[in-house]
mmCIF file of C-alpha atoms in Angstrom:
data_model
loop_
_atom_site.group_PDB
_atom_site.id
_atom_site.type_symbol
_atom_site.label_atom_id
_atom_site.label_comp_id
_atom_site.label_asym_id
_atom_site.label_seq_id
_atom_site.Cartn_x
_atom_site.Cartn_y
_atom_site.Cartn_z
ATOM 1 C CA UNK U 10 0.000 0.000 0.000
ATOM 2 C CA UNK U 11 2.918 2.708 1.117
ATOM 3 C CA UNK U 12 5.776 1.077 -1.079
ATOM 4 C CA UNK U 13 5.763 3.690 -3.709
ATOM 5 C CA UNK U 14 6.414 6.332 -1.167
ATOM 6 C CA UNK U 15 9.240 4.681 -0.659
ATOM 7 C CA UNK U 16 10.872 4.065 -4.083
ATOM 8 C CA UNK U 17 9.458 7.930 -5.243
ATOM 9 C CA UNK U 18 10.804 9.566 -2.105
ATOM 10 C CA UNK U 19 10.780 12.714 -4.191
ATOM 11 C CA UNK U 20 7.080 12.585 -4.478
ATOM 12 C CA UNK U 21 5.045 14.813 -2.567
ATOM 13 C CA UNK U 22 3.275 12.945 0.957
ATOM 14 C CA UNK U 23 -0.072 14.400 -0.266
ATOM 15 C CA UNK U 24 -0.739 11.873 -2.639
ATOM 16 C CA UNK U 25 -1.191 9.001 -0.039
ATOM 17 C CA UNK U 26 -4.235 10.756 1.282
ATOM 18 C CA UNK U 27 -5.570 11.888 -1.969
ATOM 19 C CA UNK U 28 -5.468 7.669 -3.474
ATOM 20 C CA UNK U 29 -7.010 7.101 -0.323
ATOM 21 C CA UNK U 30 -9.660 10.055 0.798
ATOM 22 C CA UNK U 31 -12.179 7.382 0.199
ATOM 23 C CA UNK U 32 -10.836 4.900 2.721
ATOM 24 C CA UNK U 33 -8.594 5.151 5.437
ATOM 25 C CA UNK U 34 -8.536 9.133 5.868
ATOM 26 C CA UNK U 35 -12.214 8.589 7.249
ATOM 27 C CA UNK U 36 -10.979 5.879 9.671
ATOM 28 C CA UNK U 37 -10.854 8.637 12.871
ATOM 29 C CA UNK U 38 -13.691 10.596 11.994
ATOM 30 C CA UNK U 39 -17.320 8.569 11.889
ATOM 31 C CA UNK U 40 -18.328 5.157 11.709
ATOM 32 C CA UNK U 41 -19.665 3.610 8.466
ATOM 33 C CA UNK U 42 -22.192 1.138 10.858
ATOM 34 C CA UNK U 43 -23.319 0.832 13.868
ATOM 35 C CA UNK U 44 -21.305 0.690 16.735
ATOM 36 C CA UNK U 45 -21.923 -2.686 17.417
ATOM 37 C CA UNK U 46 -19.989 -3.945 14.568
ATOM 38 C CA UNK U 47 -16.681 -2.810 16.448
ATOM 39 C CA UNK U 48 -16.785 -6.190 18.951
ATOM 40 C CA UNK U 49 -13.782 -8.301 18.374
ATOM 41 C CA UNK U 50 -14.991 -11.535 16.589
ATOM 42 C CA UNK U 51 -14.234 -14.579 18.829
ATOM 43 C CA UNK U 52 -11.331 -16.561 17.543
ATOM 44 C CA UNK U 53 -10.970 -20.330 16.872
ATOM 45 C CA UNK U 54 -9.128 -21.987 19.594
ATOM 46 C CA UNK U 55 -6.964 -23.046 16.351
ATOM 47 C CA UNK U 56 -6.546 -20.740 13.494
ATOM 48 C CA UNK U 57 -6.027 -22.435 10.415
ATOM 49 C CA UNK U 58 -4.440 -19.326 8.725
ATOM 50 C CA UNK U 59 -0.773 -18.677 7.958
ATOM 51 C CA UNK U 60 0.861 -15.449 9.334
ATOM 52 C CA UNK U 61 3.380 -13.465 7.243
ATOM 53 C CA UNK U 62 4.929 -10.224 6.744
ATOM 54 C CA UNK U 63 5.000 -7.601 3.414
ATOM 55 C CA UNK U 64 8.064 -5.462 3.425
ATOM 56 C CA UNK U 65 10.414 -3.840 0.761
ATOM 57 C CA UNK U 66 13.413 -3.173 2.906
ATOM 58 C CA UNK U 67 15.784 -6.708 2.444
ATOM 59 C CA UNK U 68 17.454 -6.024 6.009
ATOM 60 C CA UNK U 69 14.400 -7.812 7.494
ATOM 61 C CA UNK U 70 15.927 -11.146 6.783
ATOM 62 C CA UNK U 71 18.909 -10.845 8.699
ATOM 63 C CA UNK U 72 17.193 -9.531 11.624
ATOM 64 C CA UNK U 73 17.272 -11.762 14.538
ATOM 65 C CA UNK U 74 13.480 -10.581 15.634
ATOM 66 C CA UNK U 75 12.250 -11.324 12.152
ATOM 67 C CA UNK U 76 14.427 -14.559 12.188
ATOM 68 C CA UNK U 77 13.073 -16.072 15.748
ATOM 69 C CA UNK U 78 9.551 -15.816 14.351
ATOM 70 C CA UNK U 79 9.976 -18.124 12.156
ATOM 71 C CA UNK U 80 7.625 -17.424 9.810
ATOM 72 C CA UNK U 81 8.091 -19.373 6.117
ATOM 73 C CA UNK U 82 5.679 -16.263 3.623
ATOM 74 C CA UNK U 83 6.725 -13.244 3.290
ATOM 75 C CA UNK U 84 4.920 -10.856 0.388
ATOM 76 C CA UNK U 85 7.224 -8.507 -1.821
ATOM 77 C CA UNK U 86 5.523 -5.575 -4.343
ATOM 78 C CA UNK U 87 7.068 -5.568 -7.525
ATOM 79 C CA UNK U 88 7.107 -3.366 -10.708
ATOM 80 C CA UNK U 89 5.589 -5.667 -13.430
ATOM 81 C CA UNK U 90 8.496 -4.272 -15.476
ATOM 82 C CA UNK U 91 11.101 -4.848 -13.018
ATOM 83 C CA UNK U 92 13.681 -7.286 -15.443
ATOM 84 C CA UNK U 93 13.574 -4.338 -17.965
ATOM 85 C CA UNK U 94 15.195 -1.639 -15.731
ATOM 86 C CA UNK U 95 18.468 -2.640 -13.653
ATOM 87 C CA UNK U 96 17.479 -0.668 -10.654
ATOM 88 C CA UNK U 97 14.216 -2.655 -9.836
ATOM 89 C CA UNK U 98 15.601 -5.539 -11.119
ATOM 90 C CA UNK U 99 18.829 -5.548 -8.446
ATOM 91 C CA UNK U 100 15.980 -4.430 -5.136
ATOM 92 C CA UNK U 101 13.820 -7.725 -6.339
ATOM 93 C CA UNK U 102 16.919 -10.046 -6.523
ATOM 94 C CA UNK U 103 18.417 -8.973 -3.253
ATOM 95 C CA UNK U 104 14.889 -9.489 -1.409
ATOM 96 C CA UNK U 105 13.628 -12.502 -3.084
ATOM 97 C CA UNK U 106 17.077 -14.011 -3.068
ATOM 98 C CA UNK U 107 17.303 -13.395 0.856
ATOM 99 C CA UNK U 108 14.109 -14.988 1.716
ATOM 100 C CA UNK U 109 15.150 -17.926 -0.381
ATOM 101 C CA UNK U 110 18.162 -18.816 0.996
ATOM 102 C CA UNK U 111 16.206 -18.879 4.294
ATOM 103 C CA UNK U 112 13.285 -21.060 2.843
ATOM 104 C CA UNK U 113 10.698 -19.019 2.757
ATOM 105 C CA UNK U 114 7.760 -18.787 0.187
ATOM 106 C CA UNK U 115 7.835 -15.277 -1.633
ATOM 107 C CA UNK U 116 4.352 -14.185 -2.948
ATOM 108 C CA UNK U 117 4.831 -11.763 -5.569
ATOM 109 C CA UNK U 118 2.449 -8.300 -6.167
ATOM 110 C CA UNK U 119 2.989 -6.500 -9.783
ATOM 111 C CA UNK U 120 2.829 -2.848 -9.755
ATOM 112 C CA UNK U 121 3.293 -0.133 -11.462
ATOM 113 C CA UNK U 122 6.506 0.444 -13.166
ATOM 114 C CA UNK U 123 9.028 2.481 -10.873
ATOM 115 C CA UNK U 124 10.111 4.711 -14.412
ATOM 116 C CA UNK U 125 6.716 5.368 -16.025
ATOM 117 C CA UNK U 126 4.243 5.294 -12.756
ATOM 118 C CA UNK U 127 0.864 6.914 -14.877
ATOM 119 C CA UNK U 128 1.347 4.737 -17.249
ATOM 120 C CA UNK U 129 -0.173 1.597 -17.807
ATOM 121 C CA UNK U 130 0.957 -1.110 -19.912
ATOM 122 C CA UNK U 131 -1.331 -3.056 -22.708
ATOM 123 C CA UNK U 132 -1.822 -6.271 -22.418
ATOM 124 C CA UNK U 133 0.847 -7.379 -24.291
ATOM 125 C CA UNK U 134 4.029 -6.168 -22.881
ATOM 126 C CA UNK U 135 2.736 -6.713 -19.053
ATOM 127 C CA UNK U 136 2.783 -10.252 -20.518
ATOM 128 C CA UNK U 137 5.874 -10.184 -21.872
ATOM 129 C CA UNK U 138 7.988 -8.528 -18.779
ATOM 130 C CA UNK U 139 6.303 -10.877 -16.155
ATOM 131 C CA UNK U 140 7.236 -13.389 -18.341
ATOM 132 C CA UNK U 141 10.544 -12.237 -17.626
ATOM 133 C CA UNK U 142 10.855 -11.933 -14.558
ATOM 134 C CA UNK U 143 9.135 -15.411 -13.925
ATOM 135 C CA UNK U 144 11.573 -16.771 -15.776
ATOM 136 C CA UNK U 145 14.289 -14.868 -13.668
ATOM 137 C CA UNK U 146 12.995 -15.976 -10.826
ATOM 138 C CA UNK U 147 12.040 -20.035 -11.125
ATOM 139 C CA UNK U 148 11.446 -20.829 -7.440
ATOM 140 C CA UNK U 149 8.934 -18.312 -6.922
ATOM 141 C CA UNK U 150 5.579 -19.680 -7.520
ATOM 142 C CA UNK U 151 3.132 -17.678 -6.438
ATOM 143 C CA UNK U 152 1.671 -14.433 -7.747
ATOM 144 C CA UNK U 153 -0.795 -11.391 -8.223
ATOM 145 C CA UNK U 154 -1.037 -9.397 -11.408
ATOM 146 C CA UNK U 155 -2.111 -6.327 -10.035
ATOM 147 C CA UNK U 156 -1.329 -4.550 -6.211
ATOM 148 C CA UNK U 157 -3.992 -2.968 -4.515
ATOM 149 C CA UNK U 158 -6.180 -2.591 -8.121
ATOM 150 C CA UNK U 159 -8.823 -0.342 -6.954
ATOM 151 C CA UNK U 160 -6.673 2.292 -5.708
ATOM 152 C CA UNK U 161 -7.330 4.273 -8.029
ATOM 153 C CA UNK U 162 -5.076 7.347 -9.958
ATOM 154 C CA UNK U 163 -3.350 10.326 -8.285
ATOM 155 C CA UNK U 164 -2.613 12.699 -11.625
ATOM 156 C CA UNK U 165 1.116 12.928 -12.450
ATOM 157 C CA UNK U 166 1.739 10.375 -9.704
ATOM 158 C CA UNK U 167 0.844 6.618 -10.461
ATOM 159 C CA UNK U 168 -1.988 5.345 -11.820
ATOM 160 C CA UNK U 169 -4.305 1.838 -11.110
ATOM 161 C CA UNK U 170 -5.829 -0.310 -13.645
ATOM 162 C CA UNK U 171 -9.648 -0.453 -14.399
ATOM 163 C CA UNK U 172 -10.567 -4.175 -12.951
ATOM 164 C CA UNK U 173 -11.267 -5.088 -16.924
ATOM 165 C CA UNK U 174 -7.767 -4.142 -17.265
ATOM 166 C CA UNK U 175 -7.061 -6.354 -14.063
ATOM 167 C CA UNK U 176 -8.582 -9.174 -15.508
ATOM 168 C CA UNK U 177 -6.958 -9.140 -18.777
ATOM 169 C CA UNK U 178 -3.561 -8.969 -16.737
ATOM 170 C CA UNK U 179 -4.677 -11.585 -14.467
ATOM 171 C CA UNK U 180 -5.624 -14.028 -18.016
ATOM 172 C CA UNK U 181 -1.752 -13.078 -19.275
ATOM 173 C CA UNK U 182 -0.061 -14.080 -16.002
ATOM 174 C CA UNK U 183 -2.198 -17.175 -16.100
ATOM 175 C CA UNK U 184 -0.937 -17.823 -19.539
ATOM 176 C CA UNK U 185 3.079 -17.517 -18.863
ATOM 177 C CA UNK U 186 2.684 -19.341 -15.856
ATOM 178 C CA UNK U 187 0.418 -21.842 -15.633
ATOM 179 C CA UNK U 188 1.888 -23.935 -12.655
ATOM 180 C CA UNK U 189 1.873 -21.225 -10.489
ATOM 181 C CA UNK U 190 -0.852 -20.152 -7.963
ATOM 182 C CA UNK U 191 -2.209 -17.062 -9.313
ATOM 183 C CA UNK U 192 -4.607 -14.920 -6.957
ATOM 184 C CA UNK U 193 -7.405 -13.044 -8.266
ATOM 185 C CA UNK U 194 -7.337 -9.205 -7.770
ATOM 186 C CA UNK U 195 -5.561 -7.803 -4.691
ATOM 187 C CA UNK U 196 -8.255 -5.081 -3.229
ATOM 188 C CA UNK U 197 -8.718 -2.523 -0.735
ATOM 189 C CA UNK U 198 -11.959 -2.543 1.727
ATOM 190 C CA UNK U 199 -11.710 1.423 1.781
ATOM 191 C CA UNK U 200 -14.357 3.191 4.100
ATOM 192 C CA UNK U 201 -17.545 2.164 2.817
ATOM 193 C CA UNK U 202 -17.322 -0.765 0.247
ATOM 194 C CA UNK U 203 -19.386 -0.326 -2.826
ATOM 195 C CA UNK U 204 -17.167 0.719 -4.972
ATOM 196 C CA UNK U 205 -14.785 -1.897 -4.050
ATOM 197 C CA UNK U 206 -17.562 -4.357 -4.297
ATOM 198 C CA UNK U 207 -18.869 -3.177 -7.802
ATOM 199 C CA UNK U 208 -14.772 -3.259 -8.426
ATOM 200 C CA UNK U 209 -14.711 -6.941 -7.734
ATOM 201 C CA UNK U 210 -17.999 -7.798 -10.042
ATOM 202 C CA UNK U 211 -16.814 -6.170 -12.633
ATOM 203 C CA UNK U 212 -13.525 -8.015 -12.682
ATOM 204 C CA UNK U 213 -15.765 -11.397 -12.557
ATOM 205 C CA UNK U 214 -17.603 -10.518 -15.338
ATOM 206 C CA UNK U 215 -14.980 -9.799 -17.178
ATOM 207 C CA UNK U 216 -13.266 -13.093 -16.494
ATOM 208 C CA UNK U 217 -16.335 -14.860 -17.967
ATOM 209 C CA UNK U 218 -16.124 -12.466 -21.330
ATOM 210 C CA UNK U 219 -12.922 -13.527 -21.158
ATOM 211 C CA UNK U 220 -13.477 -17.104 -20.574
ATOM 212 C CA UNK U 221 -10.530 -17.927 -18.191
ATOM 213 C CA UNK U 222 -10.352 -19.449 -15.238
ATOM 214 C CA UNK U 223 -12.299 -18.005 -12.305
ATOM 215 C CA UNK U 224 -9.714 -17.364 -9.258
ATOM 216 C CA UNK U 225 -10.378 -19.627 -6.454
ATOM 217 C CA UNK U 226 -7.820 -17.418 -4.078
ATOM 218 C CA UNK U 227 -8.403 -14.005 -3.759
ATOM 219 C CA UNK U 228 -6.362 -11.065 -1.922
ATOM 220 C CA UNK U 229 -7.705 -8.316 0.557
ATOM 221 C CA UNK U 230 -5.998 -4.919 2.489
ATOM 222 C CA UNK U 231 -8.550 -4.500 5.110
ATOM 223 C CA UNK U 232 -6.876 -1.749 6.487
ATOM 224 C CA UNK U 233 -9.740 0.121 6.564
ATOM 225 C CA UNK U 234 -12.164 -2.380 8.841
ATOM 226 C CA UNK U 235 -9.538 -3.552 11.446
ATOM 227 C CA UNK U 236 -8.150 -0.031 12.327
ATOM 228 C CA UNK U 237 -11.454 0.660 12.919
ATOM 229 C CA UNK U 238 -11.506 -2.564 15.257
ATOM 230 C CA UNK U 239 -14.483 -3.514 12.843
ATOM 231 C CA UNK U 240 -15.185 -6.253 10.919
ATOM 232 C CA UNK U 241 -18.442 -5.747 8.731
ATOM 233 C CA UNK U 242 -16.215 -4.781 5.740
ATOM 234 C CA UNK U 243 -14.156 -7.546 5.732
ATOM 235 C CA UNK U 244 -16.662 -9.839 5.884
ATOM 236 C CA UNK U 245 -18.871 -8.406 3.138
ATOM 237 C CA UNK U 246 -16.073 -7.843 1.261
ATOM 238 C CA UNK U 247 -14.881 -11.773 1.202
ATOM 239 C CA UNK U 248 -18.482 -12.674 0.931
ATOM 240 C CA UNK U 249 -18.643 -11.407 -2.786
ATOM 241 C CA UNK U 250 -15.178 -12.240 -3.675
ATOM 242 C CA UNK U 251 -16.183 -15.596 -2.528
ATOM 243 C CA UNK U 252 -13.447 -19.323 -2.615
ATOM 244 C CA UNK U 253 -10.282 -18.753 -0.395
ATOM 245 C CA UNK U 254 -9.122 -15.504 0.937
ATOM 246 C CA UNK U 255 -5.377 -14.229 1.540
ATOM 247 C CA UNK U 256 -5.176 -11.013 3.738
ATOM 248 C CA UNK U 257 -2.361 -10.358 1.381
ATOM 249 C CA UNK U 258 -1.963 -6.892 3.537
ATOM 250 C CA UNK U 259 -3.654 -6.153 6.953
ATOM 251 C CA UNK U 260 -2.176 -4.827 10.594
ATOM 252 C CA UNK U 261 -1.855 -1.856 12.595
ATOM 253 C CA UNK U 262 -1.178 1.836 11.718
ATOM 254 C CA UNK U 263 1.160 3.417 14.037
ATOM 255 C CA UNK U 264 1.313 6.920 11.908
ATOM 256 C CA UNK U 265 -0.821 8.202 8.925
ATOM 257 C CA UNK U 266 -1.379 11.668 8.742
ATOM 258 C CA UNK U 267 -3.565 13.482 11.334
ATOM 259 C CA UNK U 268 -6.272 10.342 11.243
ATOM 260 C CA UNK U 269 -4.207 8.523 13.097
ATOM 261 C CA UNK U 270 -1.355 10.631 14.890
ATOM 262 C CA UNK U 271 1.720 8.887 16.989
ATOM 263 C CA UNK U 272 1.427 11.348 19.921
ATOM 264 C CA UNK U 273 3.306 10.371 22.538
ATOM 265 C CA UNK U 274 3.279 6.841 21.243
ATOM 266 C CA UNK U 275 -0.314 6.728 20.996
ATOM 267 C CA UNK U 276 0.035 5.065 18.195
ATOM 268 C CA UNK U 277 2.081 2.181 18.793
ATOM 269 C CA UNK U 278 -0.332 0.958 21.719
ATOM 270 C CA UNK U 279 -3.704 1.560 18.753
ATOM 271 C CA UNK U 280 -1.421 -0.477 16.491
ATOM 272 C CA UNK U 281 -0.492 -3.364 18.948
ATOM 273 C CA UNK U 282 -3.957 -3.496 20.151
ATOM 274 C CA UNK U 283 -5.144 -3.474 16.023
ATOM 275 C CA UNK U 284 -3.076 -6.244 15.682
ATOM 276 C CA UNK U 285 -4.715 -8.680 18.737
ATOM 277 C CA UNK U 286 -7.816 -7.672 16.934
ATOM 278 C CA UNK U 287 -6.827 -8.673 13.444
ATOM 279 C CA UNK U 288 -5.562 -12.177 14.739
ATOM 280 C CA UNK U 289 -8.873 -12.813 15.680
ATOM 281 C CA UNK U 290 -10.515 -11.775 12.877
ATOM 282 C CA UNK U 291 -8.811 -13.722 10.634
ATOM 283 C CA UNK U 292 -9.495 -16.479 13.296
ATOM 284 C CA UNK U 293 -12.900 -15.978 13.722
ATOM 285 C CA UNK U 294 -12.930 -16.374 9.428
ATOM 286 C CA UNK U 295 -10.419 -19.280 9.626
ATOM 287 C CA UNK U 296 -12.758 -21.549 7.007
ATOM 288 C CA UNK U 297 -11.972 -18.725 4.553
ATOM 289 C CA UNK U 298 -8.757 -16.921 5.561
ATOM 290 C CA UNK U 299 -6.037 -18.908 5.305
ATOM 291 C CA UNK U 300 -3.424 -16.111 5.052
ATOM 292 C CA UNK U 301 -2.692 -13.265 6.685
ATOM 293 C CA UNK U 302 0.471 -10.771 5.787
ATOM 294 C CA UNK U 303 0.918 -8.401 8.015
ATOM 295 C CA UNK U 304 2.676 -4.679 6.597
ATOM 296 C CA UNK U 305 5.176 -3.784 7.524
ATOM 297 C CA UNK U 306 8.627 -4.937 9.161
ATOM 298 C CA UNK U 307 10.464 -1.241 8.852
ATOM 299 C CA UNK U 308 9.303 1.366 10.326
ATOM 300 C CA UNK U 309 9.730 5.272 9.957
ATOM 301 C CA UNK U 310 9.986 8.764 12.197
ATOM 302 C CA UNK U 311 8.200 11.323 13.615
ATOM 303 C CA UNK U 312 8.167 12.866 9.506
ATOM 304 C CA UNK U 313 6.532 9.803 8.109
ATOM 305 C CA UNK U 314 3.224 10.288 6.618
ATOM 306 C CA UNK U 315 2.525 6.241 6.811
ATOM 307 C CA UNK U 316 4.073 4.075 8.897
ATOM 308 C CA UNK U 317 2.865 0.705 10.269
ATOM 309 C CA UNK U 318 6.119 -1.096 10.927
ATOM 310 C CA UNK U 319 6.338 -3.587 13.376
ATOM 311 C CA UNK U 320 10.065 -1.689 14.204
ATOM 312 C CA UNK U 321 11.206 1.615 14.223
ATOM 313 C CA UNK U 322 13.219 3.782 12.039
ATOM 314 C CA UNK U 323 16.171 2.182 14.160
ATOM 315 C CA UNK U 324 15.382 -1.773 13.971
ATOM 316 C CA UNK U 325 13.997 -1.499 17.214
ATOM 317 C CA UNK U 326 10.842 -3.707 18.128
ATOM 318 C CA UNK U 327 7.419 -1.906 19.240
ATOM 319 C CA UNK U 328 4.825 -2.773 20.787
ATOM 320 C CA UNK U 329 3.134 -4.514 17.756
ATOM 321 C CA UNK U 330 6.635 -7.049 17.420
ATOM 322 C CA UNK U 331 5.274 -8.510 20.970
ATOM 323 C CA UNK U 332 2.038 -9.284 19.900
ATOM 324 C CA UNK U 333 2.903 -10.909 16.856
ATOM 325 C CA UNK U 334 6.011 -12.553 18.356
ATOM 326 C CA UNK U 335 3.264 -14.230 20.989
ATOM 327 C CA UNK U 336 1.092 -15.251 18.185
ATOM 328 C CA UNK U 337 3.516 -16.897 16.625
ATOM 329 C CA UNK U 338 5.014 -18.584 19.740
ATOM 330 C CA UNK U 339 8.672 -17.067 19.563
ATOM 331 C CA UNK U 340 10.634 -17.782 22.610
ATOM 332 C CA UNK U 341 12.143 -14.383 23.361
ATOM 333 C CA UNK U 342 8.889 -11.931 23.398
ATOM 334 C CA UNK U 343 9.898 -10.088 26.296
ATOM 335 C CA UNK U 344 11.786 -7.397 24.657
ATOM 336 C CA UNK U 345 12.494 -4.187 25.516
ATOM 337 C CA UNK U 346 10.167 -2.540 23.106
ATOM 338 C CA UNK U 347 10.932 0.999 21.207
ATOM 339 C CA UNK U 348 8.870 4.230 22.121
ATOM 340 C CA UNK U 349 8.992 5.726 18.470
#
């Protein structure tokens, strides 16, 4: 969701909160239901869900917190025309190459290209350069055609595909890779849902124009439901996707903007506590999320717009580290934790 902040540091902060005025910027101001649908769901005493983390930043893997978790997914954001341009193509082989040579299962997001941001490819070369880079890439096996596909367009920024465009990139990654597990559309809940709902329709009908194969995994950012400590969104939002669901991004937001300010570490308690809550979510939905990834490892400082790392600008755990290091059964959870 933040990554291109990070690889256009030049670009102005404003455009987070302009992709998003329609989601997460409402998250402090008024509820979208009643408040009844803010009670935690009840968990399984056994979640059948995998936990992972999304990050950009390769230093994660040789992290001895990141390390002691043990966690085999992690999820990495790619330019779709990463082989073409040496830059993306050298961040890409340092990450995925780390979390190989520690065994662990790298799901891959296309996005936008890091050189030409507004514009979107046809058809034909986004097939071509993910061809590429599959082919660069052999042991990774799993993939998405499109990150976060409803975001929508920020002028002179980046732009998002049109979920017929989605489709017709989800049909060409099918095509140049047809033993790997594809999942269908990677979506945002934003604020109130429609439009990602009438999003996700219109990508299904256009898979049966097309006459591919309908997705039977499909990816979610609920961001905007479990910072709420809500779960009405997600749940209406996986009951039209329908099949399997990955939170392919989820977790707690320490910093965005004034919605949800870091004063005085306010933020890092709301993001630990977001956290507990989005455990049991996916818990409570364990017969139909069977991933969860949270974002991010790497935090930022008091000048980041977005930040929702589970560590601070300084590799130092917060609050959030402890929960998840619990969750996951880690041995050494009793950490002195970070107050930025």
């Amino acid at each position: 969701m933040r990554r291109f902040l990070r690889r256009f540091p030049s670009l102005p902060m404003l455009a987070l909160s302009l992709a998003l005025s329609a989601g997460l910027v409402g998250a402090a101001s008024a509820p979208a239901r009643p408040p009844a649908a803010a009670h935690a769901p009840k968990a399984h005493a056994a979640a059948a869900f995998l936990t992972g983390i999304g990050d950009e930043q390769v230093e994660m893997f040789g992290d001895p917190l990141w390390r002691q978790l043990h966690t085999k997914i992690a999820r990495y954001i790619a330019p779709y025309d990463a082989v073409v341009h040496r830059d993306s193509l050298a961040k890409a082989t340092e990450w995925i190459h780390a979390a190989e040579a520690q065994h662990v299962k790298v799901l891959v997001a296309f996005y936008h290209s890091e050189h030409t941001p507004t514009r979107l490819p046809s058809v034909a070369q986004y097939q071509h350069d993910v061809q590429k880079f599959i082919k660069h890439f052999p042991y990774v096996r799993q993939y998405q055609a499109w990150d976060e596909a409803n975001r929508g367009n920020v002028p002179h920024l980046f732009s998002s595909p049109s979920a017929t465009a989605t489709a017709q990139y989800y049909q060409a990654l099918r095509r140049v890779c047809r033993t790997c597990t594809v999942i269908g559309l990677d979506v945002l809940d934003q604020n109130y849902t429609g439009p990602t709902i009438r999003y996700i329709l219109e990508f299904k009908r256009e898979i049966g124009h097309l006459r591919t194969v309908m997705p039977s995994i499909w990816g979610l950012h609920d961001y905007a439901d479990v910072n709420r400590l809500e779960s009405w969104r997600t749940r209406e939002v996986t009951r039209v996707l329908g099949g399997q669901v990955w939170l392919t991004e989820t977790g707690g937001i320490v910093q965005f903007g004034g919605a949800f300010p870091n004063r005085n570490g306010s933020g890092l308690a709301r993001a630990a506590n977001v956290i507990k809550y989005t455990f049991a979510l996916a818990g409570s939905q364990s017969s139909r999320i069977k991933r969860l990834y949270l974002y991010n490892w790497s935090g930022g400082n008091s000048s980041t717009r977005f930040d929702a790392g589970l560590t601070d600008a300084h590799h130092r755990p917060r609050a959030g580290y402890v929960v998840v290091c619990r969750a996951l059964h880690a041995k050494k959870c009793a950490v002195k934790i970070s107050r930025h």
